[in-house]
Amino acid sequence: VRCLSVYSEWEQRELLLSTIQYIDVYGHRSRIHTTQSVLVVRRGLDDLEAAIDSRDFLRCHRSYLVNLNHVEGIEGNDFRMDDQTLVPISTANVNKLRGQFIDWTYVKAWSQT
């Protein structure tokens, strides 16, 4: 079971990667959106992406990192998450990111058979 260790609200927390829906940057902080809550941490997105180091996570925008396990599909230039939140996809890389999502979906389906 893979976890991400973060310091939030004056305590060390261990988050299961499977519970992280997406991460976004807000000001000088990153917000980790999980299935239970939103945690605010003082770590940059590059640092969090390196710590997670999982093919299930995709940098879809300069300010967003999305867990593909929580993506229902693509709607315009956004990922529609399983909680119906829309997470933006970089306009400059939309075709590349759509392709990566399709490839990930195919590999995931293939590995489950």
mmCIF file of N, CA and C in Angstrom:
data_model
loop_
_atom_site.group_PDB
_atom_site.id
_atom_site.type_symbol
_atom_site.label_atom_id
_atom_site.label_comp_id
_atom_site.label_asym_id
_atom_site.label_seq_id
_atom_site.Cartn_x
_atom_site.Cartn_y
_atom_site.Cartn_z
ATOM 1 N N VAL A 1 0.854 -1.171 0.000
ATOM 2 C CA VAL A 1 0.000 0.000 0.000
ATOM 3 C C VAL A 1 0.899 1.233 0.000
ATOM 4 N N ARG A 2 0.730 2.069 -1.013
ATOM 5 C CA ARG A 2 1.570 3.252 -1.159
ATOM 6 C C ARG A 2 0.937 4.452 -0.471
ATOM 7 N N CYS A 3 1.791 5.229 0.206
ATOM 8 C CA CYS A 3 1.334 6.397 0.944
ATOM 9 C C CYS A 3 2.178 7.617 0.602
ATOM 10 N N LEU A 4 1.610 8.781 0.884
ATOM 11 C CA LEU A 4 2.315 10.049 0.771
ATOM 12 C C LEU A 4 2.354 10.639 2.170
ATOM 13 N N SER A 5 3.542 10.953 2.632
ATOM 14 C CA SER A 5 3.711 11.540 3.948
ATOM 15 C C SER A 5 3.739 13.060 3.806
ATOM 16 N N VAL A 6 2.844 13.742 4.514
ATOM 17 C CA VAL A 6 2.773 15.204 4.449
ATOM 18 C C VAL A 6 2.608 15.769 5.853
ATOM 19 N N TYR A 7 2.980 17.040 5.997
ATOM 20 C CA TYR A 7 2.793 17.763 7.241
ATOM 21 C C TYR A 7 1.682 18.776 7.009
ATOM 22 N N SER A 8 0.584 18.631 7.733
ATOM 23 C CA SER A 8 -0.562 19.517 7.558
ATOM 24 C C SER A 8 -1.235 19.740 8.906
ATOM 25 N N GLU A 9 -1.622 20.983 9.155
ATOM 26 C CA GLU A 9 -2.328 21.327 10.385
ATOM 27 C C GLU A 9 -1.568 20.856 11.616
ATOM 28 N N TRP A 10 -0.282 21.139 11.645
ATOM 29 C CA TRP A 10 0.603 20.862 12.777
ATOM 30 C C TRP A 10 0.779 19.393 13.103
ATOM 31 N N GLU A 11 0.553 18.518 12.117
ATOM 32 C CA GLU A 11 0.803 17.098 12.368
ATOM 33 C C GLU A 11 1.221 16.385 11.084
ATOM 34 N N GLN A 12 1.984 15.322 11.278
ATOM 35 C CA GLN A 12 2.407 14.482 10.165
ATOM 36 C C GLN A 12 1.251 13.565 9.792
ATOM 37 N N ARG A 13 0.966 13.470 8.508
ATOM 38 C CA ARG A 13 -0.143 12.636 8.033
ATOM 39 C C ARG A 13 0.368 11.670 6.975
ATOM 40 N N GLU A 14 -0.173 10.481 6.952
ATOM 41 C CA GLU A 14 0.117 9.487 5.917
ATOM 42 C C GLU A 14 -1.157 9.323 5.093
ATOM 43 N N LEU A 15 -1.086 9.688 3.818
ATOM 44 C CA LEU A 15 -2.258 9.593 2.945
ATOM 45 C C LEU A 15 -2.090 8.421 1.986
ATOM 46 N N LEU A 16 -3.083 7.564 1.925
ATOM 47 C CA LEU A 16 -3.063 6.501 0.920
ATOM 48 C C LEU A 16 -3.177 7.153 -0.451
ATOM 49 N N LEU A 17 -2.302 6.775 -1.364
ATOM 50 C CA LEU A 17 -2.363 7.348 -2.710
ATOM 51 C C LEU A 17 -3.725 7.110 -3.345
ATOM 52 N N SER A 18 -4.331 5.982 -3.047
ATOM 53 C CA SER A 18 -5.628 5.653 -3.646
ATOM 54 C C SER A 18 -6.733 6.619 -3.221
ATOM 55 N N THR A 19 -6.558 7.326 -2.101
ATOM 56 C CA THR A 19 -7.585 8.257 -1.633
ATOM 57 C C THR A 19 -7.388 9.669 -2.190
ATOM 58 N N ILE A 20 -6.225 9.946 -2.773
ATOM 59 C CA ILE A 20 -5.963 11.279 -3.325
ATOM 60 C C ILE A 20 -6.644 11.382 -4.685
ATOM 61 N N GLN A 21 -7.544 12.363 -4.836
ATOM 62 C CA GLN A 21 -8.228 12.587 -6.106
ATOM 63 C C GLN A 21 -7.392 13.480 -7.016
ATOM 64 N N TYR A 22 -6.991 14.624 -6.487
ATOM 65 C CA TYR A 22 -6.111 15.518 -7.236
ATOM 66 C C TYR A 22 -5.456 16.491 -6.280
ATOM 67 N N ILE A 23 -4.421 17.148 -6.782
ATOM 68 C CA ILE A 23 -3.691 18.147 -6.008
ATOM 69 C C ILE A 23 -3.647 19.410 -6.852
ATOM 70 N N ASP A 24 -3.896 20.545 -6.214
ATOM 71 C CA ASP A 24 -3.760 21.811 -6.924
ATOM 72 C C ASP A 24 -2.972 22.794 -6.073
ATOM 73 N N VAL A 25 -2.404 23.782 -6.756
ATOM 74 C CA VAL A 25 -1.627 24.815 -6.087
ATOM 75 C C VAL A 25 -2.522 26.028 -5.919
ATOM 76 N N TYR A 26 -2.506 26.584 -4.732
ATOM 77 C CA TYR A 26 -3.292 27.765 -4.415
ATOM 78 C C TYR A 26 -2.378 28.711 -3.645
ATOM 79 N N GLY A 27 -1.967 29.793 -4.291
ATOM 80 C CA GLY A 27 -1.008 30.686 -3.650
ATOM 81 C C GLY A 27 0.320 29.976 -3.489
ATOM 82 N N HIS A 28 0.844 29.969 -2.285
ATOM 83 C CA HIS A 28 2.126 29.306 -2.012
ATOM 84 C C HIS A 28 1.939 27.973 -1.306
ATOM 85 N N ARG A 29 0.741 27.426 -1.442
ATOM 86 C CA ARG A 29 0.444 26.145 -0.808
ATOM 87 C C ARG A 29 -0.176 25.193 -1.817
ATOM 88 N N SER A 30 -0.073 23.924 -1.504
ATOM 89 C CA SER A 30 -0.738 22.908 -2.324
ATOM 90 C C SER A 30 -1.907 22.359 -1.528
ATOM 91 N N ARG A 31 -3.005 22.135 -2.223
ATOM 92 C CA ARG A 31 -4.190 21.539 -1.604
ATOM 93 C C ARG A 31 -4.323 20.118 -2.131
ATOM 94 N N ILE A 32 -4.365 19.167 -1.213
ATOM 95 C CA ILE A 32 -4.500 17.761 -1.574
ATOM 96 C C ILE A 32 -5.962 17.384 -1.344
ATOM 97 N N HIS A 33 -6.666 17.134 -2.438
ATOM 98 C CA HIS A 33 -8.080 16.764 -2.371
ATOM 99 C C HIS A 33 -8.165 15.247 -2.278
ATOM 100 N N THR A 34 -8.673 14.763 -1.143
ATOM 101 C CA THR A 34 -8.821 13.324 -0.954
ATOM 102 C C THR A 34 -10.312 12.985 -0.951
ATOM 103 N N THR A 35 -10.603 11.723 -0.874
ATOM 104 C CA THR A 35 -12.004 11.293 -0.839
ATOM 105 C C THR A 35 -12.679 11.710 0.460
ATOM 106 N N GLN A 36 -11.895 12.046 1.497
ATOM 107 C CA GLN A 36 -12.468 12.440 2.782
ATOM 108 C C GLN A 36 -12.410 13.936 3.061
ATOM 109 N N SER A 37 -11.348 14.608 2.607
ATOM 110 C CA SER A 37 -11.149 16.002 2.995
ATOM 111 C C SER A 37 -10.154 16.684 2.056
ATOM 112 N N VAL A 38 -9.855 17.937 2.349
ATOM 113 C CA VAL A 38 -8.830 18.699 1.631
ATOM 114 C C VAL A 38 -7.776 19.098 2.649
ATOM 115 N N LEU A 39 -6.533 18.722 2.373
ATOM 116 C CA LEU A 39 -5.433 19.086 3.257
ATOM 117 C C LEU A 39 -4.590 20.150 2.581
ATOM 118 N N VAL A 40 -4.170 21.136 3.339
ATOM 119 C CA VAL A 40 -3.308 22.189 2.819
ATOM 120 C C VAL A 40 -1.900 21.934 3.337
ATOM 121 N N VAL A 41 -0.944 21.916 2.418
ATOM 122 C CA VAL A 41 0.449 21.651 2.785
ATOM 123 C C VAL A 41 1.358 22.706 2.172
ATOM 124 N N ARG A 42 2.487 22.921 2.798
ATOM 125 C CA ARG A 42 3.484 23.871 2.295
ATOM 126 C C ARG A 42 4.554 23.119 1.503
ATOM 127 N N ARG A 43 4.134 22.466 0.452
ATOM 128 C CA ARG A 43 5.054 21.765 -0.449
ATOM 129 C C ARG A 43 4.637 22.108 -1.868
ATOM 130 N N GLY A 44 5.619 22.265 -2.726
ATOM 131 C CA GLY A 44 5.334 22.574 -4.111
ATOM 132 C C GLY A 44 4.829 21.362 -4.874
ATOM 133 N N LEU A 45 4.186 21.622 -5.993
ATOM 134 C CA LEU A 45 3.627 20.542 -6.802
ATOM 135 C C LEU A 45 4.719 19.643 -7.369
ATOM 136 N N ASP A 46 5.846 20.218 -7.766
ATOM 137 C CA ASP A 46 6.962 19.401 -8.274
ATOM 138 C C ASP A 46 7.439 18.418 -7.213
ATOM 139 N N ASP A 47 7.554 18.892 -5.976
ATOM 140 C CA ASP A 47 8.008 18.051 -4.871
ATOM 141 C C ASP A 47 6.999 16.942 -4.577
ATOM 142 N N LEU A 48 5.714 17.282 -4.565
ATOM 143 C CA LEU A 48 4.680 16.272 -4.309
ATOM 144 C C LEU A 48 4.634 15.236 -5.428
ATOM 145 N N GLU A 49 4.763 15.695 -6.681
ATOM 146 C CA GLU A 49 4.758 14.768 -7.821
ATOM 147 C C GLU A 49 5.925 13.790 -7.721
ATOM 148 N N ALA A 50 7.100 14.286 -7.348
ATOM 149 C CA ALA A 50 8.272 13.418 -7.199
ATOM 150 C C ALA A 50 8.083 12.422 -6.050
ATOM 151 N N ALA A 51 7.477 12.877 -4.954
ATOM 152 C CA ALA A 51 7.255 11.998 -3.798
ATOM 153 C C ALA A 51 6.243 10.903 -4.116
ATOM 154 N N ILE A 52 5.229 11.230 -4.919
ATOM 155 C CA ILE A 52 4.206 10.240 -5.284
ATOM 156 C C ILE A 52 4.778 9.218 -6.254
ATOM 157 N N ASP A 53 5.466 9.676 -7.286
ATOM 158 C CA ASP A 53 6.154 8.819 -8.252
ATOM 159 C C ASP A 53 5.311 7.602 -8.676
ATOM 160 N N SER A 54 4.145 7.886 -9.258
ATOM 161 C CA SER A 54 3.237 6.824 -9.679
ATOM 162 C C SER A 54 2.691 7.116 -11.065
ATOM 163 N N ARG A 55 2.581 6.088 -11.891
ATOM 164 C CA ARG A 55 1.996 6.250 -13.229
ATOM 165 C C ARG A 55 0.506 6.561 -13.178
ATOM 166 N N ASP A 56 -0.110 6.370 -12.020
ATOM 167 C CA ASP A 56 -1.529 6.673 -11.859
ATOM 168 C C ASP A 56 -1.787 8.172 -11.745
ATOM 169 N N PHE A 57 -0.730 8.956 -11.519
ATOM 170 C CA PHE A 57 -0.863 10.399 -11.382
ATOM 171 C C PHE A 57 -0.310 11.098 -12.616
ATOM 172 N N LEU A 58 -1.054 12.085 -13.087
ATOM 173 C CA LEU A 58 -0.703 12.789 -14.323
ATOM 174 C C LEU A 58 -0.724 14.285 -14.071
ATOM 175 N N ARG A 59 0.356 14.953 -14.434
ATOM 176 C CA ARG A 59 0.412 16.419 -14.357
ATOM 177 C C ARG A 59 -0.357 16.939 -15.559
ATOM 178 N N CYS A 60 -1.574 17.404 -15.326
ATOM 179 C CA CYS A 60 -2.451 17.796 -16.432
ATOM 180 C C CYS A 60 -2.459 19.299 -16.672
ATOM 181 N N HIS A 61 -1.792 20.043 -15.815
ATOM 182 C CA HIS A 61 -1.772 21.497 -15.899
ATOM 183 C C HIS A 61 -0.615 21.941 -15.008
ATOM 184 N N ARG A 62 -0.114 23.127 -15.209
ATOM 185 C CA ARG A 62 1.022 23.552 -14.368
ATOM 186 C C ARG A 62 0.658 23.612 -12.891
ATOM 187 N N SER A 63 -0.629 23.725 -12.588
ATOM 188 C CA SER A 63 -1.075 23.830 -11.207
ATOM 189 C C SER A 63 -1.866 22.622 -10.712
ATOM 190 N N TYR A 64 -1.943 21.553 -11.499
ATOM 191 C CA TYR A 64 -2.767 20.397 -11.121
ATOM 192 C C TYR A 64 -2.066 19.074 -11.393
ATOM 193 N N LEU A 65 -2.242 18.161 -10.449
ATOM 194 C CA LEU A 65 -1.794 16.781 -10.580
ATOM 195 C C LEU A 65 -3.019 15.927 -10.264
ATOM 196 N N VAL A 66 -3.389 15.050 -11.185
ATOM 197 C CA VAL A 66 -4.637 14.304 -11.049
ATOM 198 C C VAL A 66 -4.353 12.812 -10.894
ATOM 199 N N ASN A 67 -5.145 12.144 -10.045
ATOM 200 C CA ASN A 67 -5.068 10.692 -9.901
ATOM 201 C C ASN A 67 -6.023 10.090 -10.930
ATOM 202 N N LEU A 68 -5.477 9.421 -11.924
ATOM 203 C CA LEU A 68 -6.291 8.888 -13.015
ATOM 204 C C LEU A 68 -7.320 7.863 -12.549
ATOM 205 N N ASN A 69 -7.097 7.263 -11.400
ATOM 206 C CA ASN A 69 -8.070 6.309 -10.862
ATOM 207 C C ASN A 69 -9.390 6.976 -10.473
ATOM 208 N N HIS A 70 -9.368 8.288 -10.326
ATOM 209 C CA HIS A 70 -10.576 9.026 -9.952
ATOM 210 C C HIS A 70 -11.168 9.813 -11.115
ATOM 211 N N VAL A 71 -10.639 9.619 -12.321
ATOM 212 C CA VAL A 71 -11.154 10.327 -13.499
ATOM 213 C C VAL A 71 -12.237 9.487 -14.158
ATOM 214 N N GLU A 72 -13.416 10.097 -14.355
ATOM 215 C CA GLU A 72 -14.503 9.414 -15.074
ATOM 216 C C GLU A 72 -14.350 9.571 -16.574
ATOM 217 N N GLY A 73 -13.839 10.709 -17.004
ATOM 218 C CA GLY A 73 -13.685 10.952 -18.431
ATOM 219 C C GLY A 73 -13.216 12.364 -18.701
ATOM 220 N N ILE A 74 -13.192 12.705 -19.981
ATOM 221 C CA ILE A 74 -12.761 14.034 -20.407
ATOM 222 C C ILE A 74 -13.970 14.786 -20.939
ATOM 223 N N GLU A 75 -14.115 16.008 -20.479
ATOM 224 C CA GLU A 75 -15.211 16.859 -20.900
ATOM 225 C C GLU A 75 -14.612 18.186 -21.366
ATOM 226 N N GLY A 76 -14.575 18.387 -22.684
ATOM 227 C CA GLY A 76 -13.931 19.592 -23.217
ATOM 228 C C GLY A 76 -12.447 19.574 -22.901
ATOM 229 N N ASN A 77 -11.975 20.606 -22.205
ATOM 230 C CA ASN A 77 -10.575 20.674 -21.792
ATOM 231 C C ASN A 77 -10.423 20.408 -20.297
ATOM 232 N N ASP A 78 -11.277 19.543 -19.761
ATOM 233 C CA ASP A 78 -11.234 19.208 -18.336
ATOM 234 C C ASP A 78 -11.349 17.704 -18.140
ATOM 235 N N PHE A 79 -10.753 17.238 -17.044
ATOM 236 C CA PHE A 79 -11.025 15.889 -16.576
ATOM 237 C C PHE A 79 -12.249 15.976 -15.672
ATOM 238 N N ARG A 80 -13.216 15.092 -15.869
ATOM 239 C CA ARG A 80 -14.356 15.004 -14.951
ATOM 240 C C ARG A 80 -14.015 13.916 -13.944
ATOM 241 N N MET A 81 -13.955 14.325 -12.682
ATOM 242 C CA MET A 81 -13.590 13.408 -11.617
ATOM 243 C C MET A 81 -14.811 12.613 -11.164
ATOM 244 N N ASP A 82 -14.578 11.553 -10.399
ATOM 245 C CA ASP A 82 -15.684 10.713 -9.948
ATOM 246 C C ASP A 82 -16.622 11.427 -8.974
ATOM 247 N N ASP A 83 -16.193 12.560 -8.421
ATOM 248 C CA ASP A 83 -17.097 13.367 -7.583
ATOM 249 C C ASP A 83 -17.695 14.532 -8.380
ATOM 250 N N GLN A 84 -17.529 14.498 -9.709
ATOM 251 C CA GLN A 84 -18.054 15.472 -10.672
ATOM 252 C C GLN A 84 -17.281 16.793 -10.719
ATOM 253 N N THR A 85 -16.196 16.924 -9.968
ATOM 254 C CA THR A 85 -15.333 18.096 -10.061
ATOM 255 C C THR A 85 -14.680 18.113 -11.433
ATOM 256 N N LEU A 86 -14.514 19.307 -12.002
ATOM 257 C CA LEU A 86 -13.788 19.447 -13.259
ATOM 258 C C LEU A 86 -12.388 19.962 -12.963
ATOM 259 N N VAL A 87 -11.380 19.233 -13.440
ATOM 260 C CA VAL A 87 -9.984 19.610 -13.261
ATOM 261 C C VAL A 87 -9.444 19.998 -14.633
ATOM 262 N N PRO A 88 -8.888 21.203 -14.764
ATOM 263 C CA PRO A 88 -8.462 21.682 -16.075
ATOM 264 C C PRO A 88 -7.281 20.906 -16.661
ATOM 265 N N ILE A 89 -7.312 20.795 -17.977
ATOM 266 C CA ILE A 89 -6.217 20.205 -18.737
ATOM 267 C C ILE A 89 -5.530 21.351 -19.469
ATOM 268 N N SER A 90 -4.222 21.356 -19.460
ATOM 269 C CA SER A 90 -3.453 22.386 -20.157
ATOM 270 C C SER A 90 -3.865 22.457 -21.625
ATOM 271 N N THR A 91 -4.271 23.636 -22.067
ATOM 272 C CA THR A 91 -4.705 23.814 -23.457
ATOM 273 C C THR A 91 -3.592 23.455 -24.434
ATOM 274 N N ALA A 92 -2.368 23.824 -24.104
ATOM 275 C CA ALA A 92 -1.229 23.562 -24.996
ATOM 276 C C ALA A 92 -0.954 22.071 -25.152
ATOM 277 N N ASN A 93 -1.318 21.274 -24.143
ATOM 278 C CA ASN A 93 -1.001 19.840 -24.164
ATOM 279 C C ASN A 93 -2.240 18.954 -24.164
ATOM 280 N N VAL A 94 -3.395 19.505 -24.513
ATOM 281 C CA VAL A 94 -4.639 18.752 -24.379
ATOM 282 C C VAL A 94 -4.626 17.450 -25.177
ATOM 283 N N ASN A 95 -4.143 17.460 -26.407
ATOM 284 C CA ASN A 95 -4.133 16.233 -27.213
ATOM 285 C C ASN A 95 -3.180 15.190 -26.638
ATOM 286 N N LYS A 96 -2.014 15.625 -26.193
ATOM 287 C CA LYS A 96 -1.038 14.712 -25.590
ATOM 288 C C LYS A 96 -1.614 14.092 -24.313
ATOM 289 N N LEU A 97 -2.238 14.925 -23.464
ATOM 290 C CA LEU A 97 -2.787 14.436 -22.199
ATOM 291 C C LEU A 97 -3.983 13.522 -22.409
ATOM 292 N N ARG A 98 -4.813 13.821 -23.407
ATOM 293 C CA ARG A 98 -5.923 12.912 -23.742
ATOM 294 C C ARG A 98 -5.369 11.554 -24.142
ATOM 295 N N GLY A 99 -4.328 11.566 -24.966
ATOM 296 C CA GLY A 99 -3.694 10.318 -25.391
ATOM 297 C C GLY A 99 -3.125 9.541 -24.217
ATOM 298 N N GLN A 100 -2.488 10.240 -23.290
ATOM 299 C CA GLN A 100 -1.939 9.573 -22.109
ATOM 300 C C GLN A 100 -3.051 8.961 -21.254
ATOM 301 N N PHE A 101 -4.170 9.667 -21.133
ATOM 302 C CA PHE A 101 -5.304 9.134 -20.366
ATOM 303 C C PHE A 101 -5.869 7.891 -21.044
ATOM 304 N N ILE A 102 -6.028 7.926 -22.346
ATOM 305 C CA ILE A 102 -6.544 6.770 -23.097
ATOM 306 C C ILE A 102 -5.588 5.587 -22.960
ATOM 307 N N ASP A 103 -4.290 5.839 -23.107
ATOM 308 C CA ASP A 103 -3.293 4.772 -22.945
ATOM 309 C C ASP A 103 -3.354 4.175 -21.541
ATOM 310 N N TRP A 104 -3.451 5.028 -20.516
ATOM 311 C CA TRP A 104 -3.512 4.567 -19.138
ATOM 312 C C TRP A 104 -4.754 3.702 -18.935
ATOM 313 N N THR A 105 -5.891 4.147 -19.476
ATOM 314 C CA THR A 105 -7.144 3.397 -19.355
ATOM 315 C C THR A 105 -7.022 2.019 -19.994
ATOM 316 N N TYR A 106 -6.399 1.974 -21.165
ATOM 317 C CA TYR A 106 -6.210 0.705 -21.870
ATOM 318 C C TYR A 106 -5.322 -0.237 -21.064
ATOM 319 N N VAL A 107 -4.196 0.265 -20.589
ATOM 320 C CA VAL A 107 -3.263 -0.567 -19.818
ATOM 321 C C VAL A 107 -3.929 -1.059 -18.540
ATOM 322 N N LYS A 108 -4.683 -0.202 -17.876
ATOM 323 C CA LYS A 108 -5.372 -0.578 -16.630
ATOM 324 C C LYS A 108 -6.398 -1.693 -16.905
ATOM 325 N N ALA A 109 -7.177 -1.528 -17.967
ATOM 326 C CA ALA A 109 -8.176 -2.553 -18.328
ATOM 327 C C ALA A 109 -7.500 -3.863 -18.704
ATOM 328 N N TRP A 110 -6.397 -3.777 -19.439
ATOM 329 C CA TRP A 110 -5.677 -4.966 -19.882
ATOM 330 C C TRP A 110 -5.094 -5.719 -18.684
ATOM 331 N N SER A 111 -4.584 -4.982 -17.697
ATOM 332 C CA SER A 111 -3.961 -5.633 -16.543
ATOM 333 C C SER A 111 -4.987 -6.275 -15.607
ATOM 334 N N GLN A 112 -6.252 -5.897 -15.736
ATOM 335 C CA GLN A 112 -7.293 -6.464 -14.886
ATOM 336 C C GLN A 112 -7.936 -7.703 -15.485
ATOM 337 N N THR A 113 -7.564 -8.073 -16.703
ATOM 338 C CA THR A 113 -8.151 -9.255 -17.328
ATOM 339 C C THR A 113 -7.351 -10.507 -17.009
#
